[in-house]
Amino acid sequence: MLVLIAGTGLPAVAAENNTGDPGSRYGASLSRVYLAHQRLLAVRDACAQAFPGQAKAGEMAYASWQRRHKALLTELENRVILMIHGSSKDEKDYMRNVGKYEGSVLEYRNGERDELLAQPRDGMEQGCADFRAYLIGSGSDFNREYAEELRVLRQRKLPK
């Protein structure tokens, strides 16, 4: 299953490389980390759908991962909200942009989930077990895995 995670593509904004433009690097880094979390959710959902008897174990593993990453997830949400707010003309535009953004994220996550579910089931049960082990293991540390992206993000301080 971890191979399936690594093999998934990112939307175009995240695929932009370091062009030298600080805003572009910031946006690409934020997208990369944020969408990595969305891929985790997609894999969790695909495993729960494919193997309903293992859904509770998957939820527990994800809850463990989520607790360890609570501060990071809050930071990412705040950064996304600030980016949307910064690109909006006014409050009405902001609300419209939030809706578009949330719809895009959900579409992305559902697409990732559906792509996983469309693959042959051979080995998927073991892959889901490996994914749960990944979530509770030390290898799933986003702060370490995405250290460079987080360094770029944290160059831009969040308002208190």
PDB file of N, CA and C in Angstrom, residues 22-106:
ATOM      1  N   PRO A  22       9.506  33.018  -4.432  1.00  0.00           N
ATOM      2  CA  PRO A  22       9.173  32.575  -3.082  1.00  0.00           C
ATOM      3  C   PRO A  22       7.703  32.192  -2.914  1.00  0.00           C
ATOM      4  N   GLY A  23       6.787  32.922  -3.559  1.00  0.00           N
ATOM      5  CA  GLY A  23       5.366  32.589  -3.467  1.00  0.00           C
ATOM      6  C   GLY A  23       5.062  31.249  -4.102  1.00  0.00           C
ATOM      7  N   SER A  24       5.711  30.975  -5.213  1.00  0.00           N
ATOM      8  CA  SER A  24       5.516  29.702  -5.905  1.00  0.00           C
ATOM      9  C   SER A  24       6.066  28.543  -5.069  1.00  0.00           C
ATOM     10  N   ARG A  25       7.232  28.753  -4.479  1.00  0.00           N
ATOM     11  CA  ARG A  25       7.814  27.713  -3.611  1.00  0.00           C
ATOM     12  C   ARG A  25       6.927  27.475  -2.410  1.00  0.00           C
ATOM     13  N   TYR A  26       6.406  28.556  -1.848  1.00  0.00           N
ATOM     14  CA  TYR A  26       5.537  28.443  -0.688  1.00  0.00           C
ATOM     15  C   TYR A  26       4.273  27.656  -1.058  1.00  0.00           C
ATOM     16  N   GLY A  27       3.626  28.036  -2.137  1.00  0.00           N
ATOM     17  CA  GLY A  27       2.403  27.360  -2.568  1.00  0.00           C
ATOM     18  C   GLY A  27       2.638  25.899  -2.908  1.00  0.00           C
ATOM     19  N   ALA A  28       3.734  25.623  -3.602  1.00  0.00           N
ATOM     20  CA  ALA A  28       4.042  24.239  -3.966  1.00  0.00           C
ATOM     21  C   ALA A  28       4.343  23.410  -2.718  1.00  0.00           C
ATOM     22  N   SER A  29       5.066  23.988  -1.771  1.00  0.00           N
ATOM     23  CA  SER A  29       5.394  23.262  -0.532  1.00  0.00           C
ATOM     24  C   SER A  29       4.140  23.000   0.288  1.00  0.00           C
ATOM     25  N   LEU A  30       3.278  23.990   0.396  1.00  0.00           N
ATOM     26  CA  LEU A  30       2.037  23.820   1.139  1.00  0.00           C
ATOM     27  C   LEU A  30       1.167  22.755   0.479  1.00  0.00           C
ATOM     28  N   SER A  31       1.062  22.809  -0.826  1.00  0.00           N
ATOM     29  CA  SER A  31       0.269  21.806  -1.544  1.00  0.00           C
ATOM     30  C   SER A  31       0.823  20.407  -1.338  1.00  0.00           C
ATOM     31  N   ARG A  32       2.125  20.272  -1.422  1.00  0.00           N
ATOM     32  CA  ARG A  32       2.754  18.956  -1.306  1.00  0.00           C
ATOM     33  C   ARG A  32       2.441  18.306   0.045  1.00  0.00           C
ATOM     34  N   VAL A  33       2.597  19.070   1.127  1.00  0.00           N
ATOM     35  CA  VAL A  33       2.364  18.510   2.464  1.00  0.00           C
ATOM     36  C   VAL A  33       0.869  18.309   2.705  1.00  0.00           C
ATOM     37  N   TYR A  34       0.081  19.299   2.325  1.00  0.00           N
ATOM     38  CA  TYR A  34      -1.363  19.203   2.551  1.00  0.00           C
ATOM     39  C   TYR A  34      -1.960  18.028   1.781  1.00  0.00           C
ATOM     40  N   LEU A  35      -1.548  17.861   0.539  1.00  0.00           N
ATOM     41  CA  LEU A  35      -2.094  16.767  -0.268  1.00  0.00           C
ATOM     42  C   LEU A  35      -1.555  15.407   0.175  1.00  0.00           C
ATOM     43  N   ALA A  36      -0.392  15.385   0.792  1.00  0.00           N
ATOM     44  CA  ALA A  36       0.104  14.118   1.354  1.00  0.00           C
ATOM     45  C   ALA A  36      -0.844  13.651   2.450  1.00  0.00           C
ATOM     46  N   HIS A  37      -1.339  14.593   3.249  1.00  0.00           N
ATOM     47  CA  HIS A  37      -2.317  14.236   4.278  1.00  0.00           C
ATOM     48  C   HIS A  37      -3.610  13.749   3.620  1.00  0.00           C
ATOM     49  N   GLN A  38      -4.019  14.395   2.556  1.00  0.00           N
ATOM     50  CA  GLN A  38      -5.231  13.960   1.857  1.00  0.00           C
ATOM     51  C   GLN A  38      -5.068  12.554   1.281  1.00  0.00           C
ATOM     52  N   ARG A  39      -3.852  12.234   0.819  1.00  0.00           N
ATOM     53  CA  ARG A  39      -3.597  10.867   0.325  1.00  0.00           C
ATOM     54  C   ARG A  39      -3.719   9.859   1.453  1.00  0.00           C
ATOM     55  N   LEU A  40      -3.231  10.215   2.653  1.00  0.00           N
ATOM     56  CA  LEU A  40      -3.402   9.313   3.802  1.00  0.00           C
ATOM     57  C   LEU A  40      -4.876   9.030   4.031  1.00  0.00           C
ATOM     58  N   LEU A  41      -5.691  10.073   3.980  1.00  0.00           N
ATOM     59  CA  LEU A  41      -7.126   9.902   4.175  1.00  0.00           C
ATOM     60  C   LEU A  41      -7.729   9.039   3.072  1.00  0.00           C
ATOM     61  N   ALA A  42      -7.256   9.219   1.847  1.00  0.00           N
ATOM     62  CA  ALA A  42      -7.764   8.424   0.724  1.00  0.00           C
ATOM     63  C   ALA A  42      -7.431   6.943   0.902  1.00  0.00           C
ATOM     64  N   VAL A  43      -6.217   6.652   1.333  1.00  0.00           N
ATOM     65  CA  VAL A  43      -5.817   5.255   1.553  1.00  0.00           C
ATOM     66  C   VAL A  43      -6.625   4.671   2.706  1.00  0.00           C
ATOM     67  N   ARG A  44      -6.768   5.430   3.769  1.00  0.00           N
ATOM     68  CA  ARG A  44      -7.577   4.970   4.907  1.00  0.00           C
ATOM     69  C   ARG A  44      -8.990   4.637   4.440  1.00  0.00           C
ATOM     70  N   ASP A  45      -9.585   5.530   3.649  1.00  0.00           N
ATOM     71  CA  ASP A  45     -10.949   5.329   3.168  1.00  0.00           C
ATOM     72  C   ASP A  45     -11.041   4.141   2.214  1.00  0.00           C
ATOM     73  N   ALA A  46     -10.049   3.991   1.338  1.00  0.00           N
ATOM     74  CA  ALA A  46     -10.053   2.863   0.400  1.00  0.00           C
ATOM     75  C   ALA A  46      -9.957   1.543   1.151  1.00  0.00           C
ATOM     76  N   CYS A  47      -9.096   1.488   2.149  1.00  0.00           N
ATOM     77  CA  CYS A  47      -8.947   0.255   2.933  1.00  0.00           C
ATOM     78  C   CYS A  47     -10.236  -0.058   3.695  1.00  0.00           C
ATOM     79  N   ALA A  48     -10.871   0.961   4.250  1.00  0.00           N
ATOM     80  CA  ALA A  48     -12.125   0.748   4.987  1.00  0.00           C
ATOM     81  C   ALA A  48     -13.224   0.268   4.056  1.00  0.00           C
ATOM     82  N   GLN A  49     -13.241   0.805   2.850  1.00  0.00           N
ATOM     83  CA  GLN A  49     -14.272   0.402   1.888  1.00  0.00           C
ATOM     84  C   GLN A  49     -14.013  -1.003   1.362  1.00  0.00           C
ATOM     85  N   ALA A  50     -12.761  -1.321   1.086  1.00  0.00           N
ATOM     86  CA  ALA A  50     -12.424  -2.644   0.541  1.00  0.00           C
ATOM     87  C   ALA A  50     -12.526  -3.732   1.603  1.00  0.00           C
ATOM     88  N   PHE A  51     -12.210  -3.387   2.854  1.00  0.00           N
ATOM     89  CA  PHE A  51     -12.191  -4.368   3.946  1.00  0.00           C
ATOM     90  C   PHE A  51     -12.905  -3.786   5.168  1.00  0.00           C
ATOM     91  N   PRO A  52     -14.236  -3.758   5.134  1.00  0.00           N
ATOM     92  CA  PRO A  52     -15.004  -3.132   6.220  1.00  0.00           C
ATOM     93  C   PRO A  52     -14.680  -3.702   7.601  1.00  0.00           C
ATOM     94  N   GLY A  53     -14.301  -4.944   7.676  1.00  0.00           N
ATOM     95  CA  GLY A  53     -13.965  -5.548   8.957  1.00  0.00           C
ATOM     96  C   GLY A  53     -12.700  -4.962   9.568  1.00  0.00           C
ATOM     97  N   GLN A  54     -11.903  -4.280   8.770  1.00  0.00           N
ATOM     98  CA  GLN A  54     -10.666  -3.679   9.260  1.00  0.00           C
ATOM     99  C   GLN A  54     -10.784  -2.161   9.444  1.00  0.00           C
ATOM    100  N   ALA A  55     -11.980  -1.625   9.186  1.00  0.00           N
ATOM    101  CA  ALA A  55     -12.169  -0.169   9.225  1.00  0.00           C
ATOM    102  C   ALA A  55     -11.842   0.415  10.598  1.00  0.00           C
ATOM    103  N   LYS A  56     -12.255  -0.261  11.663  1.00  0.00           N
ATOM    104  CA  LYS A  56     -12.006   0.265  13.008  1.00  0.00           C
ATOM    105  C   LYS A  56     -10.507   0.310  13.295  1.00  0.00           C
ATOM    106  N   ALA A  57      -9.792  -0.721  12.900  1.00  0.00           N
ATOM    107  CA  ALA A  57      -8.338  -0.736  13.100  1.00  0.00           C
ATOM    108  C   ALA A  57      -7.683   0.395  12.305  1.00  0.00           C
ATOM    109  N   GLY A  58      -8.191   0.646  11.108  1.00  0.00           N
ATOM    110  CA  GLY A  58      -7.665   1.743  10.294  1.00  0.00           C
ATOM    111  C   GLY A  58      -7.935   3.091  10.926  1.00  0.00           C
ATOM    112  N   GLU A  59      -9.125   3.264  11.480  1.00  0.00           N
ATOM    113  CA  GLU A  59      -9.471   4.513  12.159  1.00  0.00           C
ATOM    114  C   GLU A  59      -8.589   4.736  13.381  1.00  0.00           C
ATOM    115  N   MET A  60      -8.352   3.677  14.114  1.00  0.00           N
ATOM    116  CA  MET A  60      -7.511   3.793  15.310  1.00  0.00           C
ATOM    117  C   MET A  60      -6.075   4.153  14.924  1.00  0.00           C
ATOM    118  N   ALA A  61      -5.560   3.542  13.878  1.00  0.00           N
ATOM    119  CA  ALA A  61      -4.199   3.849  13.424  1.00  0.00           C
ATOM    120  C   ALA A  61      -4.115   5.294  12.949  1.00  0.00           C
ATOM    121  N   TYR A  62      -5.133   5.732  12.187  1.00  0.00           N
ATOM    122  CA  TYR A  62      -5.130   7.116  11.722  1.00  0.00           C
ATOM    123  C   TYR A  62      -5.246   8.086  12.902  1.00  0.00           C
ATOM    124  N   ALA A  63      -6.100   7.763  13.884  1.00  0.00           N
ATOM    125  CA  ALA A  63      -6.256   8.619  15.066  1.00  0.00           C
ATOM    126  C   ALA A  63      -4.927   8.771  15.798  1.00  0.00           C
ATOM    127  N   SER A  64      -4.152   7.700  15.866  1.00  0.00           N
ATOM    128  CA  SER A  64      -2.838   7.756  16.496  1.00  0.00           C
ATOM    129  C   SER A  64      -1.923   8.710  15.713  1.00  0.00           C
ATOM    130  N   TRP A  65      -1.910   8.568  14.405  1.00  0.00           N
ATOM    131  CA  TRP A  65      -1.106   9.443  13.546  1.00  0.00           C
ATOM    132  C   TRP A  65      -1.560  10.891  13.702  1.00  0.00           C
ATOM    133  N   GLN A  66      -2.870  11.083  13.704  1.00  0.00           N
ATOM    134  CA  GLN A  66      -3.439  12.428  13.796  1.00  0.00           C
ATOM    135  C   GLN A  66      -3.070  13.109  15.116  1.00  0.00           C
ATOM    136  N   ARG A  67      -3.089  12.361  16.209  1.00  0.00           N
ATOM    137  CA  ARG A  67      -2.693  12.930  17.508  1.00  0.00           C
ATOM    138  C   ARG A  67      -1.242  13.401  17.470  1.00  0.00           C
ATOM    139  N   ARG A  68      -0.367  12.600  16.874  1.00  0.00           N
ATOM    140  CA  ARG A  68       1.043  12.970  16.811  1.00  0.00           C
ATOM    141  C   ARG A  68       1.279  14.179  15.904  1.00  0.00           C
ATOM    142  N   HIS A  69       0.385  14.393  14.953  1.00  0.00           N
ATOM    143  CA  HIS A  69       0.556  15.471  13.977  1.00  0.00           C
ATOM    144  C   HIS A  69      -0.438  16.615  14.172  1.00  0.00           C
ATOM    145  N   LYS A  70      -1.075  16.677  15.337  1.00  0.00           N
ATOM    146  CA  LYS A  70      -2.118  17.676  15.589  1.00  0.00           C
ATOM    147  C   LYS A  70      -1.628  19.096  15.318  1.00  0.00           C
ATOM    148  N   ALA A  71      -0.483  19.454  15.853  1.00  0.00           N
ATOM    149  CA  ALA A  71       0.041  20.816  15.668  1.00  0.00           C
ATOM    150  C   ALA A  71       0.323  21.089  14.188  1.00  0.00           C
ATOM    151  N   LEU A  72       0.887  20.130  13.495  1.00  0.00           N
ATOM    152  CA  LEU A  72       1.192  20.313  12.077  1.00  0.00           C
ATOM    153  C   LEU A  72      -0.094  20.464  11.264  1.00  0.00           C
ATOM    154  N   LEU A  73      -1.090  19.634  11.534  1.00  0.00           N
ATOM    155  CA  LEU A  73      -2.348  19.713  10.794  1.00  0.00           C
ATOM    156  C   LEU A  73      -3.034  21.056  11.027  1.00  0.00           C
ATOM    157  N   THR A  74      -2.988  21.557  12.252  1.00  0.00           N
ATOM    158  CA  THR A  74      -3.555  22.872  12.554  1.00  0.00           C
ATOM    159  C   THR A  74      -2.796  23.958  11.803  1.00  0.00           C
ATOM    160  N   GLU A  75      -1.471  23.854  11.802  1.00  0.00           N
ATOM    161  CA  GLU A  75      -0.653  24.825  11.080  1.00  0.00           C
ATOM    162  C   GLU A  75      -0.985  24.824   9.592  1.00  0.00           C
ATOM    163  N   LEU A  76      -1.108  23.638   9.002  1.00  0.00           N
ATOM    164  CA  LEU A  76      -1.422  23.548   7.572  1.00  0.00           C
ATOM    165  C   LEU A  76      -2.778  24.175   7.269  1.00  0.00           C
ATOM    166  N   GLU A  77      -3.779  23.869   8.094  1.00  0.00           N
ATOM    167  CA  GLU A  77      -5.112  24.465   7.899  1.00  0.00           C
ATOM    168  C   GLU A  77      -5.031  25.981   7.970  1.00  0.00           C
ATOM    169  N   ASN A  78      -4.305  26.498   8.953  1.00  0.00           N
ATOM    170  CA  ASN A  78      -4.161  27.955   9.090  1.00  0.00           C
ATOM    171  C   ASN A  78      -3.481  28.566   7.878  1.00  0.00           C
ATOM    172  N   ARG A  79      -2.472  27.889   7.372  1.00  0.00           N
ATOM    173  CA  ARG A  79      -1.755  28.405   6.202  1.00  0.00           C
ATOM    174  C   ARG A  79      -2.643  28.383   4.958  1.00  0.00           C
ATOM    175  N   VAL A  80      -3.433  27.344   4.814  1.00  0.00           N
ATOM    176  CA  VAL A  80      -4.342  27.271   3.668  1.00  0.00           C
ATOM    177  C   VAL A  80      -5.382  28.385   3.762  1.00  0.00           C
ATOM    178  N   ILE A  81      -5.948  28.574   4.937  1.00  0.00           N
ATOM    179  CA  ILE A  81      -6.952  29.625   5.135  1.00  0.00           C
ATOM    180  C   ILE A  81      -6.354  30.991   4.808  1.00  0.00           C
ATOM    181  N   LEU A  82      -5.137  31.240   5.265  1.00  0.00           N
ATOM    182  CA  LEU A  82      -4.478  32.523   4.985  1.00  0.00           C
ATOM    183  C   LEU A  82      -4.225  32.707   3.493  1.00  0.00           C
ATOM    184  N   MET A  83      -3.838  31.636   2.796  1.00  0.00           N
ATOM    185  CA  MET A  83      -3.616  31.736   1.350  1.00  0.00           C
ATOM    186  C   MET A  83      -4.924  32.056   0.634  1.00  0.00           C
ATOM    187  N   ILE A  84      -5.996  31.377   1.018  1.00  0.00           N
ATOM    188  CA  ILE A  84      -7.293  31.632   0.381  1.00  0.00           C
ATOM    189  C   ILE A  84      -7.730  33.063   0.681  1.00  0.00           C
ATOM    190  N   HIS A  85      -7.570  33.453   1.914  1.00  0.00           N
ATOM    191  CA  HIS A  85      -7.960  34.817   2.300  1.00  0.00           C
ATOM    192  C   HIS A  85      -7.150  35.847   1.524  1.00  0.00           C
ATOM    193  N   GLY A  86      -5.860  35.597   1.389  1.00  0.00           N
ATOM    194  CA  GLY A  86      -4.988  36.532   0.676  1.00  0.00           C
ATOM    195  C   GLY A  86      -5.298  36.640  -0.804  1.00  0.00           C
ATOM    196  N   SER A  87      -5.897  35.623  -1.377  1.00  0.00           N
ATOM    197  CA  SER A  87      -6.219  35.669  -2.807  1.00  0.00           C
ATOM    198  C   SER A  87      -7.666  36.085  -3.057  1.00  0.00           C
ATOM    199  N   SER A  88      -8.380  36.451  -2.004  1.00  0.00           N
ATOM    200  CA  SER A  88      -9.783  36.833  -2.130  1.00  0.00           C
ATOM    201  C   SER A  88      -9.932  38.353  -2.056  1.00  0.00           C
ATOM    202  N   LYS A  89     -10.887  38.882  -2.834  1.00  0.00           N
ATOM    203  CA  LYS A  89     -11.119  40.331  -2.881  1.00  0.00           C
ATOM    204  C   LYS A  89     -11.832  40.838  -1.632  1.00  0.00           C
ATOM    205  N   ASP A  90     -12.784  40.045  -1.160  1.00  0.00           N
ATOM    206  CA  ASP A  90     -13.582  40.450  -0.008  1.00  0.00           C
ATOM    207  C   ASP A  90     -14.133  39.189   0.658  1.00  0.00           C
ATOM    208  N   GLU A  91     -14.974  39.382   1.679  1.00  0.00           N
ATOM    209  CA  GLU A  91     -15.483  38.235   2.447  1.00  0.00           C
ATOM    210  C   GLU A  91     -16.342  37.303   1.586  1.00  0.00           C
ATOM    211  N   LYS A  92     -17.128  37.874   0.703  1.00  0.00           N
ATOM    212  CA  LYS A  92     -17.979  37.057  -0.184  1.00  0.00           C
ATOM    213  C   LYS A  92     -17.104  36.212  -1.117  1.00  0.00           C
ATOM    214  N   ASP A  93     -16.088  36.836  -1.670  1.00  0.00           N
ATOM    215  CA  ASP A  93     -15.153  36.123  -2.543  1.00  0.00           C
ATOM    216  C   ASP A  93     -14.412  35.050  -1.754  1.00  0.00           C
ATOM    217  N   TYR A  94     -14.040  35.375  -0.510  1.00  0.00           N
ATOM    218  CA  TYR A  94     -13.364  34.416   0.359  1.00  0.00           C
ATOM    219  C   TYR A  94     -14.235  33.178   0.569  1.00  0.00           C
ATOM    220  N   MET A  95     -15.499  33.385   0.885  1.00  0.00           N
ATOM    221  CA  MET A  95     -16.404  32.251   1.124  1.00  0.00           C
ATOM    222  C   MET A  95     -16.553  31.405  -0.140  1.00  0.00           C
ATOM    223  N   ARG A  96     -16.647  32.051  -1.280  1.00  0.00           N
ATOM    224  CA  ARG A  96     -16.749  31.331  -2.555  1.00  0.00           C
ATOM    225  C   ARG A  96     -15.455  30.534  -2.807  1.00  0.00           C
ATOM    226  N   ASN A  97     -14.323  31.162  -2.534  1.00  0.00           N
ATOM    227  CA  ASN A  97     -13.038  30.485  -2.740  1.00  0.00           C
ATOM    228  C   ASN A  97     -12.858  29.301  -1.790  1.00  0.00           C
ATOM    229  N   VAL A  98     -13.308  29.452  -0.547  1.00  0.00           N
ATOM    230  CA  VAL A  98     -13.236  28.339   0.407  1.00  0.00           C
ATOM    231  C   VAL A  98     -14.051  27.164  -0.111  1.00  0.00           C
ATOM    232  N   GLY A  99     -15.253  27.445  -0.608  1.00  0.00           N
ATOM    233  CA  GLY A  99     -16.098  26.384  -1.152  1.00  0.00           C
ATOM    234  C   GLY A  99     -15.442  25.686  -2.340  1.00  0.00           C
ATOM    235  N   LYS A 100     -14.853  26.470  -3.241  1.00  0.00           N
ATOM    236  CA  LYS A 100     -14.163  25.886  -4.399  1.00  0.00           C
ATOM    237  C   LYS A 100     -12.995  25.024  -3.952  1.00  0.00           C
ATOM    238  N   TYR A 101     -12.229  25.561  -3.005  1.00  0.00           N
ATOM    239  CA  TYR A 101     -11.061  24.843  -2.501  1.00  0.00           C
ATOM    240  C   TYR A 101     -11.478  23.526  -1.844  1.00  0.00           C
ATOM    241  N   GLU A 102     -12.464  23.587  -0.951  1.00  0.00           N
ATOM    242  CA  GLU A 102     -12.901  22.371  -0.268  1.00  0.00           C
ATOM    243  C   GLU A 102     -13.426  21.342  -1.258  1.00  0.00           C
ATOM    244  N   GLY A 103     -14.142  21.810  -2.283  1.00  0.00           N
ATOM    245  CA  GLY A 103     -14.627  20.901  -3.321  1.00  0.00           C
ATOM    246  C   GLY A 103     -13.480  20.251  -4.078  1.00  0.00           C
ATOM    247  N   SER A 104     -12.455  21.021  -4.387  1.00  0.00           N
ATOM    248  CA  SER A 104     -11.289  20.487  -5.102  1.00  0.00           C
ATOM    249  C   SER A 104     -10.543  19.457  -4.268  1.00  0.00           C
ATOM    250  N   VAL A 105     -10.394  19.746  -2.982  1.00  0.00           N
ATOM    251  CA  VAL A 105      -9.690  18.817  -2.095  1.00  0.00           C
ATOM    252  C   VAL A 105     -10.468  17.511  -1.975  1.00  0.00           C
ATOM    253  N   LEU A 106     -11.770  17.609  -1.818  1.00  0.00           N
ATOM    254  CA  LEU A 106     -12.595  16.408  -1.716  1.00  0.00           C
ATOM    255  C   LEU A 106     -12.554  15.609  -3.018  1.00  0.00           C
TER     256      LEU A 106
END
